[in-house]
Structures are given as structure tokens and as C-alpha cells.
Amino acid sequence: MLNKIIYSGYDIEKFSFEIIKDSDGGTYSTKINNDTISFFERDPDKQEHPFDIKLDVDLTAYANEGNAEEDLAFILSASLRIAFIIRDPDINELSEEFMDQNNWFFENYVALSIKLALESLLKNTPFDGLELRWSRPKNNPNNLQPSP
């Protein structure tokens, strides 16, 4: 059934960006909050059923190694809508069991969307060029990753 689910892109619904201090390096952490799945009305003219994963993500960067409050460089928060389409007229929803078994599939698209969205928001700021990892964020506030 995964072969009938198409990634359709992402939208940044809102964001906030606060620069605390300039930095030439350091660490960052990414945290996902409030993820929900929403299914929409099927278009009667199409054999597709759209659904979204909505989530809030926080990117916190520190000027030095570690996560001390005095080293905080910036905080970027964004609300994303990640869109998918089910291309099967007989499927109206995805079971919790299906979602659990195929969580990796959706997490990969979530990670891709987060990376691209946050990097695009950092363009034309003092932090332009910060490359986030392609790997999925862990919801551990101490999950610090060195900035490349």
C-alpha cells in the first residue's frame, strides 16, 4: 500500500525567528511538537485522497559546544504542513497499525521537509548556510549536533 502514497510537498504555515547572538559555530538541537494527521474530503473527480501531517518544530542553536542558556545563538520555531496523497479510490483512511508499521516512511518525509523548510527560513540571515542533518530529529532536548 505504500506504493499508493505520494509525498506532495510541504508548506510553512507560520514561523518565528529570534536572534540572540552571532555565532561562527556551535551546536543545535531540533525538537518536534504536536504532530497530527488530518484527512480531507476526496475529490469526486479524482481517484485521490489527500492527507496532511501537521507539526511544530523548534530549532535551537548554541554559540559553543553544549546547551548553556548563556550560549543561546537563536531560536527558530515553525509550523509545517506536510502533504500526502493516497492514490487508491478504496482507501479512505490509514489504520493506526499501518501507521505504526510504516512510521519510518513518514518520518523520512518529515525529516526531509523539516530540513528544507528550516534551511530556507535561515536564508538571508546571519545563519545562512547552516546545513541541518538529513537524519530524523529525536525529541531529546540534549540531542545536540555540531553545526557543519
Short mmCIF file of C-alpha atoms in Angstrom, two decimals:
data_model
loop_
_atom_site.label_atom_id
_atom_site.label_comp_id
_atom_site.label_asym_id
_atom_site.label_seq_id
_atom_site.Cartn_x
_atom_site.Cartn_y
_atom_site.Cartn_z
CA MET A 1 0.00 0.00 0.00
CA LEU A 2 2.96 2.37 0.50
CA ASN A 3 3.37 2.46 -3.28
CA LYS A 4 -0.01 4.25 -3.43
CA ILE A 5 1.02 7.04 -1.04
CA ILE A 6 2.66 10.03 -2.71
CA TYR A 7 4.59 12.80 -0.95
CA SER A 8 3.16 16.10 -2.20
CA GLY A 9 5.45 18.65 -0.51
CA TYR A 10 5.27 20.94 2.49
CA ASP A 11 4.01 24.38 3.47
CA ILE A 12 5.33 26.63 6.21
CA GLU A 13 2.17 27.87 7.90
CA LYS A 14 3.87 30.18 10.40
CA PHE A 15 7.25 30.75 11.97
CA SER A 16 9.14 32.87 14.45
CA PHE A 17 12.85 33.60 14.49
CA GLU A 18 14.76 35.20 17.35
CA ILE A 19 18.46 36.01 17.07
CA ILE A 20 20.10 36.20 20.47
CA LYS A 21 23.79 36.45 19.44
CA ASP A 22 26.00 35.91 16.41
CA SER A 23 27.92 32.67 16.16
CA ASP A 24 30.54 31.16 13.89
CA GLY A 25 29.86 27.61 15.03
CA GLY A 26 28.46 25.59 17.86
CA THR A 27 25.68 23.07 18.27
CA TYR A 28 21.97 22.82 17.60
CA SER A 29 19.03 20.68 18.57
CA THR A 30 15.76 20.04 16.77
CA LYS A 31 12.54 19.12 18.53
CA ILE A 32 9.18 18.12 17.04
CA ASN A 33 5.98 19.01 18.90
CA ASN A 34 2.24 18.50 18.37
CA ASP A 35 2.18 16.26 15.30
CA THR A 36 -1.30 15.41 13.97
CA ILE A 37 -2.69 13.69 10.88
CA SER A 38 -5.72 15.13 9.03
CA PHE A 39 -7.65 13.52 6.18
CA PHE A 40 -9.61 15.65 3.73
CA GLU A 41 -12.66 15.17 1.54
CA ARG A 42 -11.97 13.09 -1.53
CA ASP A 43 -12.38 14.99 -4.78
CA PRO A 44 -15.15 13.07 -6.61
CA ASP A 45 -13.45 13.75 -9.97
CA LYS A 46 -10.13 12.26 -8.86
CA GLN A 47 -9.10 8.88 -7.57
CA GLU A 48 -7.03 10.53 -4.81
CA HIS A 49 -7.44 11.14 -1.11
CA PRO A 50 -5.24 13.90 0.37
CA PHE A 51 -3.99 13.94 3.95
CA ASP A 52 -1.56 16.07 5.93
CA ILE A 53 0.82 15.66 8.81
CA LYS A 54 0.96 18.93 10.74
CA LEU A 55 3.70 19.58 13.25
CA ASP A 56 5.57 22.27 15.11
CA VAL A 57 9.35 22.15 15.10
CA ASP A 58 11.88 24.10 17.17
CA LEU A 59 15.49 24.60 16.10
CA THR A 60 17.65 25.87 18.96
CA ALA A 61 21.26 26.84 18.23
CA TYR A 62 24.07 27.50 20.70
CA ALA A 63 27.24 29.51 20.04
CA ASN A 64 29.51 26.96 21.76
CA GLU A 65 29.56 23.24 22.44
CA GLY A 66 26.82 22.32 24.88
CA ASN A 67 23.44 23.83 25.62
CA ALA A 68 24.05 26.53 28.22
CA GLU A 69 21.45 29.30 28.27
CA GLU A 70 24.16 31.99 28.02
CA ASP A 71 25.40 30.42 24.74
CA LEU A 72 22.00 30.58 23.03
CA ALA A 73 22.50 31.94 19.48
CA PHE A 74 18.99 31.71 18.02
CA ILE A 75 15.62 30.00 18.22
CA LEU A 76 13.63 29.20 15.09
CA SER A 77 10.11 27.80 15.52
CA ALA A 78 7.91 26.77 12.61
CA SER A 79 4.56 25.13 11.97
CA LEU A 80 4.66 22.84 8.95
CA ARG A 81 2.02 21.08 6.91
CA ILE A 82 3.43 18.04 5.10
CA ALA A 83 1.10 16.87 2.33
CA PHE A 84 0.50 13.36 1.02
CA ILE A 85 -1.96 11.85 -1.45
CA ILE A 86 -3.36 8.31 -1.38
CA ARG A 87 -3.87 7.18 -4.98
CA ASP A 88 -6.39 4.43 -4.38
CA PRO A 89 -10.16 5.02 -4.53
CA ASP A 90 -10.81 2.27 -1.98
CA ILE A 91 -8.66 3.70 0.83
CA ASN A 92 -10.31 6.38 2.96
CA GLU A 93 -8.04 6.27 6.00
CA LEU A 94 -4.88 4.71 7.34
CA SER A 95 -5.12 2.49 10.39
CA GLU A 96 -3.07 3.12 13.49
CA GLU A 97 -1.44 -0.27 12.96
CA PHE A 98 -0.47 0.69 9.39
CA MET A 99 0.97 3.99 10.60
CA ASP A 100 2.97 2.24 13.34
CA GLN A 101 4.36 -0.39 10.97
CA ASN A 102 5.30 2.19 8.35
CA ASN A 103 6.36 5.00 10.64
CA TRP A 104 9.82 5.04 9.01
CA PHE A 105 8.26 6.02 5.66
CA PHE A 106 6.50 9.07 7.06
CA GLU A 107 9.43 10.02 9.34
CA ASN A 108 11.74 10.17 6.33
CA TYR A 109 9.46 12.65 4.55
CA VAL A 110 9.02 14.61 7.78
CA ALA A 111 12.82 14.83 8.15
CA LEU A 112 13.23 15.93 4.52
CA SER A 113 10.54 18.60 4.90
CA ILE A 114 11.95 19.90 8.19
CA LYS A 115 15.48 20.20 6.78
CA LEU A 116 14.37 22.01 3.62
CA ALA A 117 11.89 24.29 5.42
CA LEU A 118 14.24 25.37 8.23
CA GLU A 119 17.20 25.91 5.90
CA SER A 120 15.03 28.05 3.63
CA LEU A 121 13.90 30.15 6.61
CA LEU A 122 17.55 30.74 7.57
CA LYS A 123 18.42 32.10 4.11
CA ASN A 124 19.40 35.80 4.12
CA THR A 125 20.07 35.75 7.87
CA PRO A 126 23.44 35.72 9.64
CA PHE A 127 22.93 31.93 9.90
CA ASP A 128 22.51 31.37 6.15
CA GLY A 129 24.50 28.30 5.16
CA LEU A 130 23.77 26.28 8.30
CA GLU A 131 23.23 22.78 6.96
CA LEU A 132 20.94 20.60 9.02
CA ARG A 133 21.37 16.86 9.01
CA TRP A 134 19.26 14.68 6.76
CA SER A 135 18.55 12.31 9.64
CA ARG A 136 15.34 12.42 11.62
CA PRO A 137 15.32 14.66 14.69
CA LYS A 138 14.99 12.98 18.05
CA ASN A 139 12.74 14.52 20.67
CA ASN A 140 15.55 14.82 23.15
CA PRO A 141 16.44 18.37 24.15
CA ASN A 142 20.01 17.21 24.77
CA ASN A 143 20.30 15.81 21.25
CA LEU A 144 22.97 18.32 20.31
CA GLN A 145 24.55 18.07 16.90
CA PRO A 146 27.58 20.08 15.83
CA SER A 147 26.86 22.57 13.10
CA PRO A 148 28.87 21.72 9.97
#
